[in-house]
């Protein structure tokens, strides 16, 4: 049983977990003092244009200005239309500093990099993503396949989309009716109108629209029919969830339940320990091995160690089993930690190529349910596999962890002796400078003690050799590897001060949570925007009809229902291009003796003649008696059929790795030639209307029925 658990008992942290049984498979956390800014919409002002970077910098209200590439500036902000002979670098002449723009954050600030901005706004709904100023954008999520994809294309064509806007169909739209999608589109259009009105009422910079909090995002992005329960442990949050579901997803409102047990919600399902593992560097595997995750500036490395793993008859089998476990756990940890960017995985060495391909297939299968775009390479001869994952939001570490103030995030510090000797060399270097009268060194207690005792003679030699005074001051507030060195010139004539009085007082800083309370969060101009009407509740009749249609096409029953389903489509005569894919399977019918008695002796009206075949297929037709025993001729026809069907199946495979905006989508195909293979495309086309009586159709054999269902799936 899958559940969505919402923990809101502590206002400092809102947590949402998705569990299957007692196994955590997705997790999100939000700290109100560090609210997510991705997808927020601001009105900003261009402060600087950098032609060398082909970008502009925009002040949208943050401390660090945002980065706006020229390619992300909509033509509506140009002073004049971009000519056909002008390139992207010429945009610098069409915009100016001080110009106000409405921007959306694509990537949040990371390290020293400012936020990445775009003027192509994307508004995410429950089923659709509206691109109000990008008419070229649009498509259907690649996770929707087969029959549902064809139905959505028809529904998408029937929606009332304003001119100049684009629309992306999300994965959640699979199986939804035209009424539900139109309702979602109307809500997004109303939201865009409110954003446009607010953008004209104030001067930049200010926040126009703020993305929903983690709870609303989880309901919008993750709530599907396979989620059986939504448990909330806070009454106020429970009421908010029910209000949202009543307006947007009324068919899921009965799944929301208030958790009132004395045992904490996450402890009840034993996932607190799994969440703690997501913060650790090393994650154990069931067989005794472990994976170690390390982060660098350029990429993330993942190492697999066999450790105590002994599952297997030999070293090759042990490595193979451990790598299979690691592949599954790596996919899970990437989702829990929400890591993005480049990854290099160091699997345990395997000599068998079959084992390497199996581990790659296991990793690809494990990441199929991930919402982020993922690209996976192959295991190299060094045992390394490269992959990339789309960064959807700040990772768990970025939102919950801070760099260590002692090591500055490096993870290691210098030893006491190493630091003391390093300071000793710096003292002598400072003593070499002209007019040096005194050197005052403040050190942590341990290295200061080492210098004053083990290196007392060396310090004395430096004082005599360079005629300078050296003062070593142990400072309690300093920790290795921190130290302070002060060089005092002889001409300054500093007053004599007792050494212990030179100890600087520790600078006391308020903790982050204390300073966060003083900062007032910016209020968006458009907030608490709800649909004007509740979402429509889909009737059970339409669902039954959809199931009926699916089974009819799966077993071949849709052939007889095709004219009734599409009465407006005229019968199209066959051509040489379509004859190969639409002709009946004559060789398979000859082999199927069980259906031979039911097959009419005369050919059906849609039977392909020799003249309708492509030139490569033209050859003398032998006598029927010979043709039955001539396997060579039948083999040629079978090869021709596979070759003719290849273009239909190759196109969807090439599109699976495509990348677009926030969700993997593709442009809707034009015409039937580029559509994915489905049961519809394997059915014979209706014969031309010749005025003669329609002859009975050829029954579907078991072999044909199996092939049709496989390709439709």
XYZ file of C-alpha atoms in Angstrom:
713
model
C 0.000 0.000 0.000
C 1.337 3.410 -0.998
C 0.839 6.350 1.359
C 1.665 10.037 1.431
C 2.753 11.131 4.906
C 2.706 14.847 5.778
C 4.534 15.864 8.950
C 3.738 19.440 10.012
C 3.990 19.257 13.808
C 7.132 21.444 13.814
C 6.590 24.781 12.021
C 10.352 25.104 11.410
C 10.286 22.085 9.047
C 7.548 20.768 6.767
C 8.203 17.200 5.621
C 6.439 15.043 3.037
C 7.284 11.364 2.567
C 6.026 8.794 0.066
C 6.177 5.233 1.346
C 5.272 1.835 -0.009
C 4.578 -0.343 2.982
C 7.400 0.759 5.262
C 9.936 1.602 2.549
C 10.603 5.264 1.831
C 10.890 5.993 -1.898
C 10.542 9.798 -2.064
C 11.066 12.604 0.414
C 10.845 16.383 0.410
C 11.508 18.942 3.113
C 11.012 22.692 3.309
C 12.367 25.136 5.854
C 10.210 28.290 5.980
C 13.274 30.464 6.640
C 14.780 29.163 3.366
C 11.776 29.011 1.101
C 12.267 27.676 -2.387
C 12.463 30.402 -5.012
C 12.425 28.215 -8.103
C 9.385 28.925 -10.344
C 8.685 32.210 -8.512
C 7.732 35.073 -10.830
C 9.244 38.542 -10.295
C 9.190 41.891 -11.957
C 12.810 42.906 -12.375
C 14.898 45.571 -14.021
C 17.880 45.030 -16.323
C 20.951 46.477 -14.617
C 23.758 45.344 -16.921
C 24.151 43.866 -20.402
C 27.184 41.652 -21.080
C 27.600 40.888 -24.817
C 30.597 38.635 -24.065
C 28.340 36.349 -22.017
C 25.321 36.870 -24.302
C 23.310 37.644 -21.195
C 21.896 40.421 -19.061
C 21.866 40.804 -15.290
C 18.513 41.540 -13.662
C 17.750 42.988 -10.245
C 14.666 41.103 -9.086
C 14.926 41.920 -5.377
C 17.596 39.449 -4.187
C 21.052 40.372 -2.887
C 22.719 38.816 -5.950
C 21.373 39.803 -9.355
C 19.942 37.136 -11.610
C 21.461 35.855 -14.867
C 19.225 36.232 -17.941
C 20.638 34.728 -21.190
C 19.718 36.431 -24.457
C 18.025 33.250 -25.684
C 15.629 33.421 -22.706
C 14.391 36.923 -23.567
C 11.024 36.878 -25.305
C 10.662 38.957 -28.494
C 7.982 41.089 -26.805
C 10.760 42.861 -24.856
C 12.734 43.861 -27.977
C 12.641 47.474 -29.074
C 12.107 46.213 -32.624
C 11.625 42.755 -34.216
C 14.729 40.650 -34.705
C 15.567 40.546 -38.413
C 16.137 37.279 -40.312
C 19.808 38.142 -40.836
C 20.417 39.000 -37.162
C 21.889 36.464 -34.733
C 21.342 35.983 -31.030
C 24.293 38.220 -30.187
C 22.488 41.114 -31.899
C 19.850 41.092 -29.150
C 22.114 43.433 -27.145
C 21.078 46.200 -29.532
C 17.377 45.490 -28.989
C 17.286 45.758 -25.179
C 18.548 48.449 -22.850
C 19.559 48.912 -19.245
C 16.735 50.053 -16.985
C 14.132 48.093 -18.961
C 11.591 46.253 -16.766
C 10.930 42.564 -17.447
C 8.767 39.854 -15.910
C 11.045 36.898 -15.150
C 10.748 33.449 -13.633
C 13.499 31.641 -11.731
C 14.665 28.533 -13.604
C 17.572 27.629 -11.325
C 18.134 28.854 -7.795
C 21.326 30.431 -6.521
C 24.107 27.903 -5.913
C 27.407 28.881 -4.338
C 28.756 31.941 -6.122
C 26.336 31.639 -9.022
C 23.256 33.818 -9.180
C 19.809 32.552 -10.071
C 19.157 31.648 -13.719
C 16.151 33.564 -15.080
C 13.851 33.346 -18.086
C 11.115 35.557 -19.517
C 9.312 32.508 -20.951
C 6.888 31.930 -18.076
C 5.662 28.407 -17.273
C 2.601 27.964 -15.033
C 2.166 24.413 -13.721
C -1.310 23.067 -13.074
C -2.538 19.660 -12.012
C -2.585 18.246 -15.554
C -1.128 20.964 -17.797
C 1.749 23.434 -17.970
C 0.802 26.727 -19.631
C 3.456 28.690 -21.550
C 1.610 31.999 -22.032
C 4.294 33.749 -24.114
C 5.887 30.786 -25.882
C 3.673 29.477 -28.703
C 6.394 27.121 -29.971
C 6.474 25.141 -26.726
C 4.128 22.238 -26.206
C 3.752 18.488 -26.316
C 2.843 15.454 -24.265
C 4.839 13.833 -21.485
C 6.895 10.900 -22.721
C 5.697 8.809 -19.808
C 2.276 8.643 -21.474
C 2.309 5.947 -24.114
C 0.038 3.848 -26.277
C -3.704 4.383 -26.333
C -3.734 7.161 -23.724
C -1.294 9.187 -25.806
C -3.486 9.050 -28.887
C -6.541 10.052 -26.863
C -4.702 13.018 -25.359
C -3.670 14.247 -28.801
C -7.318 14.354 -29.824
C -8.294 16.109 -26.582
C -5.411 18.575 -26.925
C -6.617 19.522 -30.403
C -10.106 20.189 -29.036
C -8.996 22.486 -26.171
C -9.609 26.214 -26.454
C -5.978 27.433 -26.331
C -5.526 31.189 -26.902
C -3.346 32.200 -29.814
C 0.310 32.741 -28.986
C 0.363 30.310 -26.045
C 1.854 26.837 -25.663
C 0.655 23.894 -23.632
C 2.480 20.897 -22.143
C 0.464 17.860 -21.052
C 1.797 16.406 -17.801
C 1.968 12.747 -16.860
C -0.984 13.148 -14.489
C -3.241 13.932 -17.477
C -3.196 10.311 -18.639
C -6.762 9.012 -18.777
C -8.357 12.394 -18.002
C -11.321 13.746 -19.935
C -11.450 16.866 -22.092
C -13.620 18.566 -19.462
C -10.990 18.083 -16.740
C -8.167 19.376 -18.936
C -10.210 22.374 -20.064
C -10.943 23.213 -16.418
C -7.234 23.122 -15.593
C -6.474 25.296 -18.623
C -9.097 27.848 -17.581
C -7.582 28.073 -14.104
C -4.094 28.693 -15.528
C -5.439 31.349 -17.895
C -7.128 33.140 -14.986
C -3.873 32.958 -13.010
C -1.913 34.451 -15.917
C -4.409 37.313 -16.211
C -3.947 38.067 -12.501
C -0.147 38.032 -12.926
C -0.339 40.427 -15.885
C -2.564 42.837 -13.944
C -0.251 42.826 -10.910
C 2.854 43.394 -13.053
C 1.524 46.764 -14.217
C 0.547 48.087 -10.787
C 4.022 48.499 -9.188
C 7.547 49.367 -10.159
C 10.286 46.754 -10.209
C 11.681 44.923 -8.374
C 9.022 42.918 -6.489
C 7.597 39.407 -6.145
C 4.516 38.809 -8.282
C 3.715 35.133 -7.746
C 5.171 32.588 -5.358
C 5.284 28.865 -6.032
C 3.182 26.742 -3.671
C 4.683 25.271 -0.512
C 6.008 21.741 -0.288
C 2.651 20.249 0.722
C 0.677 21.670 -2.205
C 3.501 20.762 -4.600
C 3.505 17.183 -3.332
C -0.260 16.871 -3.804
C -0.088 18.406 -7.273
C 2.935 16.430 -8.515
C 2.729 13.083 -6.708
C -0.913 12.385 -5.874
C -2.104 9.668 -8.250
C -4.639 6.878 -8.180
C -2.041 4.434 -6.785
C -1.739 6.506 -3.562
C -4.162 4.837 -1.151
C -3.920 7.204 1.832
C -2.850 10.735 2.756
C -2.039 10.992 6.462
C -1.567 14.446 8.047
C -0.539 14.904 11.687
C -1.573 18.559 12.067
C -5.233 19.716 12.159
C -4.584 23.081 10.450
C -2.593 21.425 7.670
C -5.300 18.771 7.352
C -7.931 21.454 6.736
C -5.676 23.139 4.159
C -5.173 19.827 2.334
C -8.900 19.122 2.249
C -9.680 22.601 0.932
C -7.119 22.172 -1.846
C -8.378 18.719 -2.771
C -11.984 19.894 -2.758
C -11.158 22.636 -5.249
C -8.620 20.863 -7.465
C -8.881 17.077 -6.957
C -12.309 16.308 -5.487
C -12.098 12.632 -6.456
C -9.160 12.223 -3.984
C -10.679 14.062 -1.023
C -11.686 10.858 0.797
C -8.049 9.731 0.873
C -7.028 12.568 3.224
C -7.097 11.500 6.877
C -6.032 13.173 10.113
C -3.433 11.174 12.058
C -4.103 11.445 15.807
C -2.040 8.597 17.288
C 0.399 9.371 20.137
C 3.238 7.686 18.219
C 4.843 10.196 15.798
C 3.689 9.710 12.220
C 7.085 8.959 10.684
C 8.064 6.692 13.578
C 4.809 4.787 13.103
C 5.968 3.732 9.616
C 9.645 3.347 10.645
C 11.055 5.836 8.155
C 12.947 8.186 10.490
C 16.019 5.946 10.299
C 15.736 5.861 6.494
C 15.642 9.665 6.408
C 18.738 9.847 8.596
C 20.560 7.579 6.143
C 19.904 10.163 3.418
C 22.128 12.613 5.343
C 25.001 10.172 5.724
C 27.967 9.719 3.410
C 27.865 5.921 3.562
C 24.728 3.842 2.965
C 24.778 0.103 3.820
C 23.447 -2.542 1.427
C 21.423 -5.621 2.490
C 24.178 -8.107 1.584
C 26.804 -6.326 3.697
C 28.269 -3.996 1.074
C 27.971 -0.212 1.051
C 27.827 2.773 -1.272
C 29.820 5.934 -0.502
C 28.597 9.263 -1.906
C 31.025 12.202 -2.165
C 30.371 15.641 -3.629
C 32.800 17.816 -5.564
C 32.403 21.119 -7.368
C 32.173 19.440 -10.785
C 30.330 16.170 -10.081
C 29.216 13.605 -7.527
C 31.132 10.358 -7.128
C 29.554 7.123 -5.916
C 31.772 4.227 -4.884
C 30.542 0.670 -4.272
C 32.393 -1.357 -1.642
C 31.838 -5.058 -1.082
C 32.819 -4.658 2.620
C 31.350 -7.730 4.380
C 29.383 -8.974 1.362
C 29.881 -12.729 0.854
C 26.766 -13.535 -1.165
C 27.952 -15.566 -4.134
C 29.914 -18.654 -5.067
C 33.007 -16.789 -6.281
C 34.401 -13.256 -6.470
C 32.701 -12.540 -9.810
C 29.262 -13.549 -8.549
C 29.764 -11.611 -5.300
C 30.677 -8.478 -7.251
C 27.702 -8.963 -9.572
C 25.165 -9.369 -6.739
C 26.584 -6.402 -4.823
C 26.467 -4.192 -7.922
C 22.830 -5.149 -8.566
C 21.905 -4.134 -5.017
C 23.911 -0.935 -5.364
C 22.215 0.034 -8.645
C 18.788 -0.138 -7.030
C 19.894 1.739 -3.899
C 21.672 4.447 -5.924
C 18.460 5.230 -7.830
C 16.583 5.462 -4.516
C 19.184 7.696 -2.854
C 19.249 10.074 -5.814
C 15.499 10.591 -5.401
C 15.598 10.924 -1.605
C 18.506 13.385 -1.655
C 17.323 14.996 -4.914
C 20.854 15.164 -6.225
C 21.381 16.687 -9.648
C 24.203 17.178 -12.111
C 26.866 14.722 -13.231
C 27.609 11.413 -11.497
C 30.435 8.910 -11.831
C 29.697 5.486 -10.339
C 32.614 3.157 -9.572
C 31.128 -0.340 -9.638
C 33.051 -3.344 -8.360
C 35.071 -4.807 -11.233
C 33.271 -7.501 -13.223
C 34.963 -9.442 -16.013
C 31.759 -10.725 -17.607
C 30.241 -8.394 -20.215
C 26.879 -10.042 -19.598
C 27.046 -9.039 -15.938
C 27.981 -5.459 -16.881
C 25.004 -5.139 -19.227
C 22.728 -6.617 -16.540
C 23.872 -4.010 -13.995
C 23.276 -1.215 -16.521
C 19.785 -2.563 -17.239
C 19.056 -2.780 -13.503
C 20.014 0.871 -13.015
C 17.866 1.980 -15.966
C 14.920 0.016 -14.625
C 15.365 1.487 -11.125
C 15.279 5.119 -12.333
C 12.180 4.715 -14.528
C 9.876 6.054 -11.811
C 12.029 9.168 -11.271
C 10.408 12.452 -12.333
C 13.742 13.989 -13.276
C 15.353 13.528 -16.681
C 18.150 10.975 -16.422
C 20.785 9.969 -18.959
C 22.851 6.842 -18.324
C 26.031 5.788 -20.116
C 27.741 2.404 -20.161
C 30.326 0.827 -17.890
C 33.754 1.692 -19.261
C 36.846 -0.513 -19.299
C 37.811 1.108 -15.999
C 34.570 -0.034 -14.356
C 33.114 3.504 -14.279
C 29.611 4.520 -15.365
C 28.640 8.121 -16.136
C 25.136 9.480 -15.741
C 23.333 12.791 -15.318
C 20.185 13.768 -13.475
C 18.075 16.882 -13.847
C 18.180 19.202 -10.839
C 14.513 19.742 -9.921
C 15.097 21.648 -6.673
C 17.868 22.217 -4.101
C 19.161 18.930 -2.789
C 18.472 17.660 0.703
C 21.981 18.629 1.789
C 21.729 22.145 0.356
C 18.437 22.814 2.141
C 19.318 21.231 5.508
C 23.111 21.270 5.904
C 25.634 24.094 6.412
C 29.406 23.958 5.807
C 31.501 23.051 8.823
C 32.840 26.321 10.308
C 36.116 24.636 11.311
C 37.115 22.928 8.043
C 35.013 25.139 5.724
C 33.362 22.084 4.205
C 36.578 20.277 3.237
C 36.044 17.443 5.674
C 39.634 17.398 6.996
C 41.937 19.719 8.995
C 45.714 19.908 9.440
C 47.261 18.102 12.352
C 48.666 20.007 15.329
C 52.324 19.451 14.378
C 51.748 20.306 10.708
C 49.995 23.574 11.584
C 52.662 24.549 14.157
C 55.533 23.988 11.707
C 53.672 25.903 8.998
C 53.227 28.883 11.351
C 56.919 28.688 12.302
C 57.932 29.079 8.652
C 55.544 32.037 8.222
C 57.063 33.712 11.307
C 60.520 33.543 9.782
C 59.193 34.846 6.458
C 57.612 37.846 8.222
C 60.844 38.461 10.149
C 62.739 38.820 6.857
C 60.687 41.855 5.856
C 62.419 45.206 6.484
C 61.641 47.308 9.566
C 60.000 44.421 11.372
C 60.099 45.042 15.116
C 57.744 42.427 16.582
C 55.604 39.493 15.436
C 52.521 38.583 17.466
C 51.020 35.143 16.758
C 47.672 33.951 18.135
C 47.248 30.192 17.866
C 44.937 27.497 19.182
C 46.141 26.080 22.473
C 47.595 22.816 21.073
C 49.899 24.220 18.331
C 50.894 27.154 20.611
C 51.969 24.689 23.300
C 53.971 22.725 20.718
C 55.867 25.869 19.586
C 56.587 27.100 23.114
C 58.047 23.781 24.199
C 59.305 21.589 21.343
C 60.381 24.568 19.135
C 61.550 27.027 21.819
C 65.138 26.986 20.606
C 64.166 27.580 16.979
C 62.101 30.622 17.982
C 65.066 32.001 19.916
C 67.363 31.553 16.910
C 64.943 33.487 14.692
C 64.801 36.337 17.206
C 68.604 36.588 17.360
C 69.165 36.184 13.631
C 66.659 38.868 12.548
C 66.617 41.080 15.659
C 62.837 40.821 16.125
C 60.621 39.947 19.031
C 58.222 36.965 18.779
C 55.132 36.716 20.998
C 53.138 33.430 21.021
C 49.615 33.865 22.441
C 47.415 30.734 22.983
C 43.815 31.695 22.165
C 40.981 29.648 23.538
C 38.492 30.878 20.935
C 40.600 29.617 18.010
C 40.440 26.053 16.733
C 42.790 24.250 14.386
C 43.557 25.219 11.610
C 42.769 28.892 12.382
C 45.521 31.311 13.471
C 46.338 35.034 13.363
C 49.719 36.685 12.716
C 50.346 40.423 13.282
C 53.559 42.149 12.106
C 54.467 45.340 13.977
C 57.020 47.719 12.462
C 59.880 49.028 14.619
C 59.007 52.636 13.743
C 55.473 52.358 15.132
C 56.689 52.338 18.700
C 53.837 50.248 20.116
C 53.190 50.425 23.831
C 54.289 47.466 25.859
C 51.361 45.161 26.554
C 51.206 41.981 28.602
C 50.884 39.017 26.246
C 47.695 37.567 27.710
C 45.954 40.911 27.247
C 46.475 40.560 23.507
C 43.945 37.707 23.307
C 41.095 38.967 21.140
C 37.589 38.395 22.384
C 35.524 35.889 20.475
C 33.066 37.497 18.094
C 29.640 36.335 19.085
C 27.168 35.791 16.257
C 23.486 35.172 16.570
C 22.369 31.749 15.330
C 20.725 31.618 11.936
C 17.271 30.800 13.292
C 17.386 33.930 15.472
C 18.261 36.219 12.576
C 15.692 34.528 10.328
C 12.866 35.568 12.653
C 13.776 39.212 12.196
C 13.618 38.974 8.403
C 10.153 39.468 7.071
C 9.236 37.259 4.139
C 8.284 39.123 0.989
C 4.583 38.985 0.241
C 3.661 38.126 -3.361
C 1.286 40.388 -5.242
C -0.807 37.358 -6.327
C -1.502 34.969 -3.463
C -4.172 32.509 -2.350
C -5.363 32.258 -5.943
C -7.925 29.459 -6.226
C -10.004 28.257 -9.182
C -13.289 30.060 -9.658
C -15.105 26.705 -9.966
C -14.295 23.302 -8.424
C -12.724 20.684 -10.635
C -15.223 18.485 -12.501
C -15.751 14.987 -11.179
C -15.428 12.441 -13.921
C -18.384 10.124 -14.319
C -17.954 6.384 -14.058
C -19.562 5.904 -17.462
C -16.689 7.515 -19.336
C -14.212 5.317 -17.471
C -16.147 2.202 -18.416
C -16.257 3.298 -22.016
C -12.506 3.832 -21.996
C -11.903 0.320 -20.646
C -14.293 -1.108 -23.223
C -12.488 0.661 -26.042
C -9.140 -0.565 -24.759
C -10.190 -4.202 -24.676
C -11.868 -3.952 -28.053
C -8.681 -2.723 -29.667
C -6.538 -5.149 -27.689
C -8.385 -8.243 -28.959
C -9.101 -6.890 -32.407
C -12.726 -6.025 -31.820
C -12.088 -2.435 -32.800
C -12.044 -3.447 -36.475
C -15.770 -3.766 -36.587
C -16.271 -0.693 -34.385
C -13.927 1.559 -36.373
C -16.587 3.025 -38.757
C -18.915 3.793 -35.828
C -16.125 5.477 -33.801
C -14.970 7.661 -36.680
C -17.928 8.285 -38.985
C -16.441 11.549 -40.277
C -13.283 9.990 -41.695
C -13.614 9.226 -45.398
C -12.290 5.957 -46.765
C -8.823 6.429 -48.175
C -7.572 4.358 -51.127
C -4.410 2.443 -50.532
C -1.099 3.550 -51.952
C 2.256 1.892 -52.361
C 3.427 3.603 -49.146
C 0.579 2.352 -46.957
C -0.131 -1.010 -48.558
C 2.732 -2.751 -46.819
C 1.664 -1.734 -43.306
C -2.070 -2.257 -43.907
C -2.208 -5.525 -45.822
C -3.431 -8.699 -44.064
C -0.887 -11.252 -42.961
C -1.362 -13.918 -45.653
C 1.647 -16.119 -44.778
C 0.501 -16.404 -41.135
C -3.050 -17.177 -42.234
C -1.771 -20.072 -44.336
C 0.064 -21.550 -41.376
C -2.865 -21.148 -38.976
C -4.919 -24.288 -39.644
C -7.285 -23.595 -36.775
C -8.755 -20.529 -38.490
C -8.508 -21.763 -42.090
C -12.107 -23.025 -42.105
C -13.389 -19.646 -40.988
C -11.425 -17.775 -43.669
C -13.476 -16.975 -46.772
C -12.212 -18.526 -49.980
C -12.347 -15.260 -51.885
C -9.976 -12.399 -50.994
C -11.293 -9.460 -49.010
C -11.695 -6.054 -50.699
C -8.613 -4.647 -48.865
C -6.261 -7.421 -49.995
C -3.042 -5.959 -51.470
C -2.285 -6.871 -55.076
C 1.146 -7.206 -56.646
C 0.836 -3.815 -58.334
C 0.269 -2.081 -54.966
C 3.500 -3.382 -53.461
C 6.726 -1.362 -53.551
C 9.111 -2.221 -56.446
C 11.375 -4.189 -54.105
C 8.499 -6.579 -53.413
C 7.544 -7.177 -57.065
C 8.241 -10.758 -58.117
C 6.370 -13.497 -59.961
C 3.676 -15.083 -57.845
C 3.941 -18.888 -57.870
C 0.962 -21.204 -57.983
C -0.954 -21.626 -54.732
C 0.105 -25.238 -54.269
C 3.785 -24.362 -54.705
C 3.510 -21.256 -52.565
C 2.435 -23.270 -49.540
C 5.550 -25.410 -49.625
C 7.994 -22.701 -50.734
C 9.453 -21.395 -47.470
C 11.873 -19.135 -49.265
C 9.096 -17.040 -50.746
C 7.315 -16.819 -47.403
C 10.580 -15.804 -45.738
C 11.041 -12.936 -48.141
C 7.558 -11.685 -47.421
C 8.143 -11.920 -43.686
C 11.394 -10.013 -43.941
C 9.699 -7.373 -46.004
C 7.009 -6.996 -43.378
C 9.539 -6.556 -40.606
C 11.464 -4.041 -42.654
C 8.368 -2.050 -43.443
C 7.390 -1.956 -39.789
C 10.804 -0.827 -38.606
C 10.314 2.932 -39.170
C 7.188 2.828 -37.025
C 8.909 1.363 -33.958
C 12.245 3.141 -34.337
C 10.883 6.677 -33.903
C 9.478 6.244 -30.355
C 12.746 4.638 -29.225
C 14.740 7.603 -30.489
C 12.445 10.038 -28.698
C 12.727 8.406 -25.290
C 15.964 10.160 -24.448
C 14.775 13.619 -25.497
C 14.928 16.574 -23.135
C 12.600 19.525 -22.744
C 11.545 21.930 -19.989
C 10.653 20.797 -16.442
C 9.008 17.568 -17.503
C 10.102 15.270 -20.330
C 7.890 16.146 -23.262
C 7.832 16.083 -27.002
C 6.229 18.079 -29.772
C 2.956 16.557 -30.993
C 3.486 14.666 -34.229
C 1.744 15.817 -37.375
C 0.002 13.188 -39.417
C -0.206 9.475 -38.874
C 3.174 8.594 -40.347
C 5.120 9.716 -37.276
C 2.741 8.441 -34.604
C 3.869 5.645 -32.278
C 2.792 2.130 -33.154
C -0.620 1.241 -31.798
C -3.357 -1.197 -32.646
C -5.039 1.413 -34.865
C -2.131 1.584 -37.282
C -2.025 -2.173 -37.828
C -5.645 -2.437 -38.943
C -6.523 -2.514 -42.661
C -7.840 0.750 -44.072
C -11.482 0.775 -45.244
C -11.873 -0.179 -48.895
C -12.867 2.499 -51.445
C -16.592 2.836 -51.884
C -17.302 0.993 -55.140
C -20.981 0.435 -54.609
C -20.567 -3.295 -54.140
C -21.638 -5.233 -51.088
C -19.054 -5.322 -48.353
C -17.438 -8.729 -48.041
C -16.689 -10.374 -44.684
C -13.422 -9.412 -43.061
C -10.624 -11.853 -42.423
C -10.764 -13.165 -38.825
C -7.804 -12.487 -36.566
C -5.605 -15.472 -35.847
C -4.022 -16.027 -32.448
C -0.622 -15.059 -33.840
C -1.933 -11.784 -35.227
C -3.888 -11.062 -32.077
C -0.771 -11.488 -29.948
C 1.332 -9.249 -32.197
C -1.314 -6.529 -32.266
C -1.575 -6.434 -28.497
C 2.200 -6.413 -28.040
C 2.665 -3.457 -30.375
C -0.251 -1.585 -28.844
C 1.233 -1.994 -25.417
